[in-house]
Amino acid sequence: MDTKKDIDAADAKVTRRDFLYLTTGSFTAVGAGALAWPFISQMNPDASVKALASTEVDLSPIMPGQSITILWRGKPVFVRRRTEEEIAEAQAVEQIDLPDPETDETRVQKPEWLVMVGVCTHLGCIPLGNKGEYNGWFCPCHGSHYDTSGRIRKGPAPKNLEIPNYVFLNDNTIKIG
Amino acid sequence: MSDDYQPQSAVAKWIDKRLPIVTLFSGHLMQFPTPKNLNYWWTFGGILTFCLITQIITGLVLAMHYIADANLAFASVEHIMRDVNYGWLLRYIHATGASMFFIAVYLHMARSLFYGSYKEPRELIWIIGVFIFLLMVATAFMGYVLPWGQMSFWGATVITNLFSAVPFFGEAITNWLWGDYSVSGALLTRFFTLHYLMPFLIFGLVILHIWALHVPGNNNPEGIDVVKGQDTVPFHPHYVVKDVLALVVFMIIFAGFVFFSPNILGHSDNYIQANPLQTPEHIVPEWYFLPFYAILRAIPDKLGGVIAMVSAIAILAFIPWLDSSKVRSCKYRPLYRQFYWILIIDFIVLGYLGAQPATGIYLILGRLATLYYFLHFILVMPLIGYIEKPKPLPKSISEPVLSKEEQLAKSGQMA
Ligand code: HEM
Ligand code: FES
């Protein structure tokens, strides 16, 4: 009787063995995780890719109604000098109509200059300029229509064309990134 | 069995005692008892093994000349085509081989569906098969990126962007996959590495597939259990010869493509070098992905489309439990058989629609076809098992092929 009681009591207690199991187990898990991380992280954009992450653009040759495409971080960036009508059209839109509501004012620093990443927010094709039902951009891949502010109006893309970080260095130069 | 492999020479005995590898192969590839009524639809397993080995051998030699670098890849493929001795042949075999591989795998899967080869006790064979198919899809997709032409680049862009549909982590995941902020050389090198690796993983799965097959043995066109000995013949020479005959016919068609129209299955835009600033007018995947591409485009929502496309393959793994009928072969399932053919036609229609622009009538048809594809598995398969009255199953696999008199004679003999 006595011995059985002792064993029961010992069972209920935390033993040295339990402690060893748990610590060994947790250290192994942490160690495996720490070892796995370099193998996962090596796939992220590396230092050389990050180093190339900003570009300067000269705006002076661009006339109203024209746009240029430059390469930034391997992606095209559209820089468009909008006409008066385009600006008016972009500003007149009712926010409730939009799948991804944003005012034109929040998408530009100077209304004349629209700077955005030319990558369709659906699956990454490059939309074509001066096309589509909203006079903006049209993506031929699966038929997304963007307006003169680069906002998604129709089609499978969920979001407006992305606005990159940029600053006006002076009236004729911007720095993207 | 008396015809089991018996090592004869002293050397063979010595080896066999320590590593019975010849016994293993002889048991599984020669004596293996195989139902005697298998038709030509059963030859695609052998054909698929041939395809895999062909891809591995041609891939290995291509890899000796190919350079996985964004600036050099396209030129290195042209170098293979123009300068390397027989490079054009090796590349055309490899590129056409991928298409032939998919023709064979689709027929092989359609066979398994028709004859109920996914049912108890063969569920795992089927599920391993679904995984093989998934790896094949990944391998072929990554291989198509390697020549770094316009279709390579934009196909890679569209497909890797599918991951950006993941809520919250989408962008982090795509940047991690790319190793950059867009598709670039970093992606090309990792795709080459994986493209090299995956066929060997497929090879491993094929071994598991056959191992699982050799536990219950082959299903057969009647879909009934066979009696070993009475209903079976040794795999060699009976099915080795049948498989080889089918393989020769397959190779003739294969060679026809390689020598007479090696580019008909590809897209001419892939002979233009990748240009990250210009998307081709129409992006179409390789023909063997078109049905799934049509499903992706049928859903007007980005995440929804991705989920539908992935589910279209994933749902296959659940078929053993979605089909409620105990009868395996569609030969004895008069009602389900009709829906089977509707599914096949539906899949072909999806393939056709995947190549058309996703607008107007094509889009509507695409949605209907997608709807049927899923309804077939979720609704038709489970329900028909309860409604349908199957035809009486034969008592043995010999019954349907023997004439009345022969059967009488046989039963007379037995009595
Ligand atoms: C499941 C087996 C395989 C499939 C389905 C497959 C598929 C493909 C496809 C579709 C291409 C693009 C062909 C083109 O348009 O030029 C390709 C290219 C390539 N593959 Fe494979 N492949 C397989 C196995 C392998 C293996 C095992 C290796 C290497 C050991 C390999 C090495 C290459 C190389 C170097 C290229 C680029 C050269 C070229 O474009 O022709 N492949 N593969
Ligand atoms: S990538 Fe632009 S609509 Fe699909």
XYZ file of C-alpha atoms and ligand atoms in Angstrom:
639
model
C 0.000 0.000 0.000
C 2.623 2.439 1.035
C 4.790 1.928 -2.021
C 1.829 2.376 -4.383
C 0.974 5.662 -2.747
C 4.539 6.811 -3.158
C 4.485 6.026 -6.840
C 1.168 7.861 -7.343
C 2.550 10.873 -5.578
C 5.692 10.774 -7.684
C 3.582 10.541 -10.845
C 1.717 13.657 -9.969
C 4.891 15.588 -9.299
C 6.996 17.089 -12.036
C 9.970 14.809 -12.299
C 13.540 15.456 -13.406
C 12.736 13.419 -16.476
C 9.791 15.680 -17.454
C 12.036 18.672 -17.074
C 14.696 17.104 -19.284
C 12.156 16.166 -21.933
C 10.718 19.637 -22.080
C 13.980 21.512 -22.125
C 15.503 19.184 -24.713
C 12.390 19.485 -26.834
C 12.195 23.265 -26.657
C 15.885 23.766 -27.334
C 15.677 21.463 -30.325
C 12.671 23.371 -31.692
C 14.348 26.755 -31.215
C 17.574 25.423 -32.703
C 15.816 23.966 -35.731
C 13.986 27.243 -36.277
C 17.189 29.260 -35.977
C 18.911 26.962 -38.417
C 16.015 27.057 -40.886
C 15.874 30.846 -40.962
C 19.027 31.454 -43.065
C 17.732 28.956 -45.611
C 14.457 30.839 -45.874
C 15.850 34.346 -45.621
C 18.437 33.853 -48.386
C 15.539 34.015 -50.816
C 14.507 37.555 -49.847
C 15.690 40.528 -51.954
C 19.418 40.806 -51.282
C 21.626 43.805 -50.467
C 22.533 44.516 -54.098
C 18.886 44.571 -55.096
C 18.003 46.901 -52.234
C 20.928 49.174 -53.081
C 19.416 49.961 -56.483
C 16.188 51.034 -54.971
C 15.984 54.727 -55.998
C 15.985 56.518 -59.358
C 15.946 60.153 -60.473
C 13.808 61.316 -63.382
C 14.132 64.466 -65.480
C 10.653 65.795 -66.227
C 11.547 68.660 -68.586
C 11.129 66.803 -71.923
C 7.608 65.629 -71.131
C 4.824 67.672 -72.773
C 1.223 67.768 -71.501
C -0.571 64.591 -72.571
C 2.665 62.644 -72.824
C 4.001 60.031 -70.527
C 7.231 58.159 -70.100
C 7.984 54.790 -68.591
C 11.071 54.251 -66.516
C 12.434 51.184 -64.810
C 12.517 51.279 -61.020
C 13.275 48.168 -58.958
C 12.772 46.151 -62.141
C 9.265 47.534 -62.513
C 7.962 50.109 -64.960
C 6.932 53.441 -63.461
C 4.614 55.653 -65.477
C 5.246 59.385 -65.258
C 2.393 61.195 -66.965
C 1.932 64.893 -67.495
C -1.825 65.104 -67.479
C -3.921 67.481 -69.546
C -6.494 69.792 -67.981
C -9.344 67.527 -69.105
C -7.717 64.449 -67.606
C -7.265 66.192 -64.296
C -10.840 67.450 -64.329
C -12.113 63.992 -65.192
C -10.074 62.398 -62.389
C -11.253 64.921 -59.806
C -14.919 64.720 -60.770
C -15.345 61.044 -59.878
C -17.763 60.126 -57.103
C -15.955 58.065 -54.467
C -18.843 55.656 -54.008
C -18.406 54.413 -57.569
C -14.919 53.122 -56.912
C -13.855 49.581 -56.016
C -10.850 51.045 -54.166
C -11.973 54.559 -53.152
C -9.261 57.219 -53.243
C -9.491 60.874 -54.231
C -7.311 62.155 -57.029
C -5.726 64.628 -54.588
C -4.302 61.846 -52.422
C -2.743 60.185 -55.467
C -0.721 63.146 -56.767
C 1.648 65.713 -55.302
C 1.083 68.148 -58.188
C -2.105 67.500 -60.165
C -0.226 67.819 -63.442
C 2.114 64.945 -62.641
C 0.802 61.452 -62.130
C 3.542 59.069 -60.994
C 2.628 55.453 -60.456
C 3.927 51.911 -60.702
C 2.849 50.563 -64.101
C 2.046 47.117 -62.831
C -1.513 45.877 -62.957
C -2.653 45.049 -59.436
C -4.325 41.920 -60.735
C -1.483 39.659 -61.815
C 1.289 42.030 -62.749
C 1.011 42.773 -66.469
C 1.764 46.242 -67.794
C -1.370 48.212 -68.678
C -1.455 50.137 -71.942
C -1.807 53.933 -71.829
C -4.618 56.027 -73.413
C -6.813 52.961 -73.564
C -9.846 51.455 -71.916
C -13.311 52.680 -71.100
C -12.091 55.397 -68.733
C -9.469 57.044 -70.960
C -6.729 55.928 -68.655
C -5.036 52.571 -68.832
C -6.188 49.177 -69.971
C -4.570 45.879 -69.021
C -4.767 43.419 -71.907
C -4.081 40.355 -69.795
C -7.464 39.918 -68.153
C -9.182 43.172 -68.999
C -8.760 45.687 -66.148
C -9.690 49.326 -66.852
C -8.010 52.185 -64.963
C -9.025 55.851 -65.072
C -6.953 59.008 -65.575
C -5.901 58.823 -61.958
C -4.834 55.185 -62.293
C -7.752 53.996 -60.190
C -9.301 50.625 -60.941
C -12.777 51.049 -62.412
C -13.643 47.750 -64.023
C -12.155 44.256 -64.301
C -10.515 41.719 -61.994
C -7.804 43.961 -60.486
C -8.609 44.674 -56.820
C -6.594 47.875 -56.244
C -5.634 51.165 -57.813
C -2.245 51.358 -59.505
C 0.330 51.776 -56.756
C 1.860 55.182 -56.065
C 5.559 54.848 -55.249
C 7.319 57.083 -52.756
C 8.789 60.027 -54.628
C 9.874 63.594 -53.950
C 10.224 66.625 -56.164
C 13.916 67.540 -55.931
C 13.117 70.683 -57.923
C 10.409 71.677 -60.407
C 11.844 69.462 -63.117
C 13.218 66.457 -61.281
C 11.703 63.756 -59.116
C 13.412 61.045 -57.155
C 11.542 57.753 -56.897
C 12.176 55.401 -53.995
C 5.656 -19.873 -57.152
C 7.873 -22.143 -59.173
C 8.861 -19.423 -61.667
C 10.192 -17.119 -58.944
C 13.676 -15.895 -59.573
C 16.246 -18.442 -58.391
C 19.846 -17.257 -58.475
C 21.861 -19.807 -60.391
C 25.559 -18.928 -60.315
C 27.561 -18.743 -57.124
C 28.047 -15.007 -57.618
C 24.327 -14.393 -58.109
C 23.564 -16.427 -54.988
C 26.169 -14.550 -53.028
C 24.702 -11.187 -54.055
C 21.087 -12.210 -53.657
C 21.675 -13.331 -50.103
C 23.081 -9.916 -49.214
C 21.025 -7.630 -51.450
C 18.051 -9.345 -53.080
C 17.653 -6.640 -55.685
C 17.276 -8.979 -58.651
C 14.605 -10.888 -56.761
C 12.833 -7.602 -56.077
C 12.833 -6.487 -59.697
C 11.993 -9.899 -61.000
C 9.047 -10.145 -58.627
C 7.676 -6.708 -59.473
C 8.518 -6.315 -63.136
C 8.395 -9.883 -64.449
C 6.325 -12.341 -62.465
C 3.938 -9.772 -61.090
C 0.417 -11.256 -61.462
C -1.562 -8.911 -63.699
C -5.256 -9.217 -64.646
C -5.472 -10.790 -68.058
C -8.123 -8.385 -69.390
C -6.244 -5.060 -69.268
C -6.829 -2.927 -72.373
C -4.622 -0.318 -74.028
C -5.679 2.381 -71.580
C -3.462 0.559 -69.091
C -0.343 1.164 -71.171
C -0.050 4.826 -70.167
C 1.712 4.017 -66.908
C 4.633 2.606 -68.852
C 4.457 5.467 -71.331
C 4.603 7.981 -68.484
C 7.690 6.308 -67.053
C 9.262 6.589 -70.476
C 8.348 10.297 -70.617
C 9.906 10.987 -67.231
C 13.149 9.276 -68.164
C 13.219 11.083 -71.502
C 12.828 14.460 -69.769
C 15.544 13.630 -67.253
C 18.075 12.524 -69.872
C 17.430 15.354 -72.341
C 17.250 17.834 -69.439
C 20.635 16.706 -68.119
C 22.354 17.280 -71.439
C 20.582 20.614 -72.007
C 21.775 21.714 -68.573
C 25.354 21.188 -69.775
C 24.893 24.043 -72.271
C 22.226 26.217 -70.711
C 23.106 29.271 -68.591
C 20.641 30.367 -65.916
C 21.334 34.105 -66.024
C 18.863 36.815 -67.018
C 21.302 38.304 -69.538
C 22.555 35.034 -70.975
C 19.711 32.521 -70.769
C 17.964 33.497 -73.994
C 21.228 33.521 -75.932
C 22.294 30.205 -74.439
C 19.100 28.562 -75.676
C 19.766 29.989 -79.160
C 23.308 28.678 -78.807
C 21.862 25.238 -78.061
C 19.659 25.535 -81.155
C 22.381 26.714 -83.540
C 25.821 25.698 -82.324
C 25.593 22.686 -80.056
C 25.766 19.404 -81.961
C 22.223 18.081 -82.214
C 21.234 20.779 -79.715
C 18.084 21.528 -81.733
C 17.079 17.881 -81.492
C 17.682 17.601 -77.770
C 15.789 20.812 -77.055
C 12.893 19.875 -79.291
C 12.646 16.456 -77.640
C 12.633 18.121 -74.230
C 10.071 20.809 -75.123
C 7.800 18.450 -77.073
C 8.377 15.813 -74.413
C 6.715 18.040 -71.836
C 3.576 18.181 -73.999
C 3.605 14.451 -74.660
C 4.025 13.889 -70.928
C 0.845 15.864 -70.261
C -1.112 14.128 -73.030
C -0.196 10.823 -71.420
C -0.942 11.938 -67.882
C -4.377 13.316 -68.788
C -5.310 10.061 -70.536
C -3.953 8.073 -67.608
C -6.087 10.093 -65.172
C -9.169 9.830 -67.404
C -8.672 6.056 -67.474
C -8.502 5.897 -63.677
C -11.663 7.973 -63.407
C -13.585 5.846 -65.888
C -12.692 2.502 -64.369
C -12.927 3.684 -60.755
C -9.296 2.888 -60.066
C -9.305 5.461 -57.271
C -11.709 3.432 -55.146
C -11.021 1.220 -52.204
C -8.371 -0.280 -51.870
C -6.489 1.985 -54.326
C -7.111 5.450 -52.797
C -3.469 6.091 -51.987
C -2.309 5.194 -55.490
C -4.667 7.875 -56.775
C -3.646 10.460 -54.171
C 0.052 9.941 -54.849
C -0.879 10.390 -58.502
C -2.460 13.764 -57.745
C 0.779 14.830 -56.054
C 2.789 13.662 -59.053
C 0.521 15.737 -61.270
C 1.048 18.787 -59.032
C 4.817 18.403 -59.219
C 4.610 17.958 -62.990
C 2.657 21.188 -63.268
C 5.268 23.010 -61.195
C 8.160 21.461 -63.100
C 6.761 22.248 -66.524
C 5.877 25.801 -65.512
C 9.387 26.468 -64.214
C 10.951 24.818 -67.266
C 9.008 27.104 -69.564
C 10.492 30.106 -67.750
C 14.088 29.010 -68.431
C 14.444 30.153 -72.093
C 13.634 33.672 -70.782
C 11.497 34.654 -73.752
C 8.508 36.986 -73.555
C 6.066 34.194 -72.654
C 8.530 32.812 -70.107
C 8.824 36.174 -68.419
C 5.182 37.169 -68.458
C 3.937 33.695 -67.639
C 6.239 33.762 -64.613
C 4.947 37.233 -63.710
C 1.280 36.304 -63.868
C 1.688 33.007 -62.024
C 3.991 34.237 -59.254
C 1.621 37.176 -58.781
C -1.073 34.672 -57.846
C 0.613 34.607 -54.445
C 0.013 38.328 -54.021
C -3.658 37.390 -53.552
C -2.799 36.001 -50.105
C -4.299 38.409 -47.554
C -1.802 40.550 -45.571
C 1.350 38.623 -46.488
C 0.871 38.704 -50.267
C 3.564 41.241 -51.038
C 6.097 39.763 -48.632
C 5.553 36.331 -50.134
C 5.970 37.473 -53.733
C 9.109 39.480 -52.937
C 10.492 36.432 -51.178
C 9.696 34.210 -54.158
C 11.256 36.686 -56.583
C 14.272 37.599 -54.463
C 13.587 41.041 -55.878
C 10.733 43.503 -56.286
C 9.769 42.008 -59.631
C 10.498 38.958 -61.754
C 14.219 39.037 -62.446
C 17.379 36.981 -62.746
C 17.102 35.956 -59.106
C 13.898 34.100 -59.906
C 15.453 32.514 -62.984
C 18.284 30.881 -61.035
C 16.018 29.507 -58.354
C 13.578 28.198 -60.939
C 16.424 26.446 -62.717
C 17.522 24.818 -59.482
C 14.012 23.630 -58.712
C 13.357 22.577 -62.292
C 16.433 20.380 -62.046
C 15.405 18.928 -58.686
C 11.704 18.254 -59.101
C 11.839 15.486 -61.726
C 13.857 13.455 -59.252
C 11.216 14.050 -56.599
C 8.651 12.903 -59.153
C 10.766 9.820 -59.692
C 10.601 9.093 -55.973
C 6.829 9.510 -55.954
C 6.532 7.208 -58.959
C 8.250 4.503 -56.932
C 5.750 5.021 -54.101
C 2.917 5.022 -56.667
C 3.984 1.623 -58.015
C 4.673 0.257 -54.569
C 1.146 1.189 -53.500
C -0.155 -0.343 -56.725
C 1.596 -3.631 -56.113
C -0.111 -4.145 -52.769
C -3.680 -4.696 -54.097
C -2.568 -5.213 -57.721
C -4.076 -3.628 -60.841
C -7.693 -2.710 -61.235
C -9.160 -3.847 -64.576
C -11.834 -2.825 -67.089
C -14.540 -4.821 -65.299
C -13.614 -3.173 -62.007
C -14.101 -6.400 -60.047
C -11.582 -8.161 -57.855
C -9.549 -10.800 -59.635
C -8.620 -14.263 -58.456
C -4.866 -14.625 -58.504
C -3.729 -17.387 -60.837
C -7.060 -18.010 -62.555
C -7.523 -14.401 -63.716
C -3.935 -13.202 -63.900
C -0.912 -13.605 -66.132
C 2.699 -12.712 -65.350
C 3.588 -9.127 -66.276
C 6.424 -10.380 -68.450
C 6.095 -11.128 -71.302
C 2.344 -10.443 -71.655
C 2.175 -6.805 -70.588
C 5.750 -5.928 -71.357
C 4.986 -6.651 -74.999
C 1.662 -4.831 -74.920
C 3.253 -1.798 -73.241
C 6.086 -1.737 -75.752
C 3.682 -1.838 -78.680
C 1.743 1.121 -77.282
C 4.997 2.909 -76.524
C 6.174 2.510 -80.118
C 2.963 4.088 -81.402
C 3.351 6.887 -78.855
C 6.961 7.437 -79.939
C 5.916 7.686 -83.587
C 3.515 10.514 -82.723
C 6.158 12.073 -80.485
C 8.737 11.925 -83.298
C 6.168 13.380 -85.683
C 5.937 16.490 -83.531
C 9.694 16.694 -82.919
C 10.658 16.471 -86.581
C 7.739 18.026 -88.425
C 6.195 20.673 -86.179
C 8.293 21.140 -83.055
C 6.906 24.621 -82.420
C 3.223 23.986 -82.963
C 2.647 23.294 -79.263
C 4.592 26.350 -78.144
C 4.088 30.070 -78.597
C 6.046 32.186 -81.093
C 6.343 35.065 -78.610
C 8.803 32.955 -76.689
C 11.346 33.533 -79.450
C 11.426 37.203 -78.410
C 13.726 37.893 -75.484
C 12.095 38.832 -72.175
C 11.280 42.530 -71.905
C 10.130 43.724 -68.480
C 8.695 46.897 -70.043
C 6.324 45.300 -72.492
C 3.587 42.748 -71.953
C 2.656 40.657 -75.009
C -0.796 41.242 -76.475
C -2.157 37.863 -75.360
C -0.651 35.907 -72.545
C -1.503 32.269 -72.905
C 0.007 29.471 -70.888
C 1.116 26.209 -72.468
C -1.854 24.225 -73.764
C -1.766 21.754 -70.892
C -2.546 24.477 -68.362
C -5.406 26.052 -70.302
C -8.335 24.383 -68.472
C -7.009 25.619 -65.129
C -6.268 29.039 -66.585
C -9.885 29.258 -67.752
C -11.048 28.496 -64.206
C -8.753 31.217 -62.829
C -10.242 33.788 -65.188
C -13.841 32.682 -64.720
C -13.956 34.170 -61.218
C -14.205 37.980 -61.247
C -12.247 38.289 -58.008
C -8.477 37.960 -57.658
C -8.289 35.847 -54.510
C -11.408 33.915 -55.535
C -9.888 33.050 -58.899
C -6.723 31.761 -57.290
C -8.663 29.689 -54.779
C -10.820 28.211 -57.544
C -7.807 27.253 -59.619
C -6.006 25.596 -56.727
C -9.198 23.824 -55.636
C -9.682 22.470 -59.144
C -6.603 20.292 -58.618
C -6.945 19.785 -54.868
C -10.476 18.439 -55.200
C -9.108 15.507 -57.190
C -7.451 14.167 -54.058
C -10.865 13.788 -52.399
C -12.540 11.860 -55.204
C -12.179 8.486 -53.457
C -14.550 9.793 -50.790
C -16.764 11.927 -52.983
C -17.845 8.989 -55.110
C -20.472 7.119 -53.131
C -20.874 4.164 -55.493
C -19.357 0.808 -54.642
C -19.170 -0.178 -58.300
C -15.804 0.712 -59.788
C -16.064 0.463 -63.551
C -18.240 2.888 -65.520
C -19.024 -0.056 -67.796
C -21.569 -1.036 -65.151
C -22.670 2.464 -64.217
C -25.171 3.515 -66.912
C -26.077 6.836 -65.315
C -22.725 8.009 -64.000
C -21.084 7.092 -67.290
C -23.004 9.896 -69.021
C -21.854 12.456 -66.504
C -18.329 11.120 -66.880
C -18.393 12.075 -70.546
C -19.919 15.451 -69.737
C -16.977 16.062 -67.400
C -14.471 15.110 -70.099
C -16.163 17.428 -72.614
C -16.378 20.142 -69.962
C -12.630 19.884 -69.369
C -11.890 20.134 -73.096
C -14.221 23.126 -73.422
C -12.409 24.772 -70.500
C -9.149 24.180 -72.343
C -10.540 25.825 -75.450
C -11.854 28.798 -73.468
C -8.529 29.228 -71.669
C -7.008 30.215 -75.015
C -9.718 32.769 -75.857
C -9.958 36.327 -74.551
C -11.955 36.382 -71.313
C -14.763 38.588 -72.571
C -18.397 38.323 -73.691
C -19.673 34.874 -74.536
C -16.316 33.237 -73.740
C -16.470 34.547 -70.217
C -20.044 33.335 -69.723
C -19.225 29.898 -71.118
C -16.103 29.825 -68.958
C -18.201 30.429 -65.865
C -20.705 27.733 -66.774
C -17.952 25.224 -67.516
C -16.213 26.065 -64.234
C -19.479 25.636 -62.387
C -20.034 22.205 -63.897
C -16.469 21.139 -63.161
C -16.991 21.680 -59.459
C -20.593 20.488 -59.357
C -19.510 17.241 -60.924
C -17.307 16.407 -57.979
C -19.265 18.013 -55.177
C -22.791 17.069 -56.220
C -22.978 14.581 -59.079
C -20.430 12.102 -57.764
C -21.887 11.745 -54.265
C -25.546 11.742 -55.385
C -25.435 9.334 -58.304
C -24.135 6.552 -56.113
C -27.499 6.590 -54.325
C -29.776 7.074 -57.326
C -28.162 4.824 -59.860
C -29.010 1.179 -60.350
C -25.778 -0.391 -61.578
C -25.815 -3.173 -64.139
C -25.153 -6.637 -62.698
C -21.447 -7.244 -62.289
C -19.905 -10.295 -63.952
C -18.847 -13.109 -61.644
C -15.370 -13.184 -63.102
C -13.363 -11.157 -65.574
C -13.653 -13.994 -68.084
C -17.458 -13.948 -68.152
C -17.978 -10.946 -70.457
C -15.561 -12.246 -73.104
C -16.634 -15.868 -73.243
C -19.540 -16.787 -75.500
C -22.637 -18.558 -74.125
C -21.484 -21.961 -75.347
C -18.034 -21.545 -73.913
C -19.518 -20.593 -70.594
C -21.819 -23.595 -70.678
C -18.933 -25.839 -71.620
C -16.906 -24.396 -68.816
C -19.605 -24.796 -66.200
C -20.178 -28.342 -67.524
C -16.508 -29.057 -67.041
C -16.617 -27.702 -63.560
C -19.684 -29.701 -62.537
C 9.142 16.226 -65.295
C 10.102 16.406 -66.136
C 10.360 17.686 -66.924
C 9.460 18.520 -67.561
C 7.943 18.350 -67.636
C 10.235 19.591 -68.163
C 9.702 20.659 -68.902
C 10.429 21.679 -69.499
C 9.897 22.703 -70.365
C 8.411 22.876 -70.742
C 10.941 23.492 -70.780
C 10.879 24.692 -71.743
C 11.238 24.223 -73.125
C 11.337 25.346 -74.109
O 10.290 25.953 -74.438
O 12.448 25.609 -74.545
C 12.135 22.997 -70.154
C 13.398 23.561 -70.313
C 14.560 23.087 -69.707
N 14.675 21.972 -68.885
Fe 13.154 20.699 -68.391
N 11.573 19.409 -67.858
C 11.695 18.259 -67.110
C 12.873 17.728 -66.610
C 14.137 18.335 -66.660
C 15.349 17.859 -66.017
C 15.433 16.605 -65.164
C 16.353 18.763 -66.302
C 17.819 18.764 -65.866
C 18.443 17.768 -65.321
C 15.803 19.782 -67.147
C 16.515 20.853 -67.680
C 15.998 21.852 -68.507
C 16.771 22.928 -69.092
C 18.296 23.175 -68.930
C 15.873 23.716 -69.846
C 16.180 25.014 -70.642
C 16.532 24.721 -72.074
C 15.333 24.839 -72.976
O 14.569 25.779 -72.843
O 15.160 23.941 -73.807
N 14.448 19.501 -67.328
N 11.811 21.882 -69.374
S -2.840 41.270 -64.967
Fe -3.949 43.002 -65.557
S -5.931 42.255 -65.695
Fe -4.831 40.491 -65.038
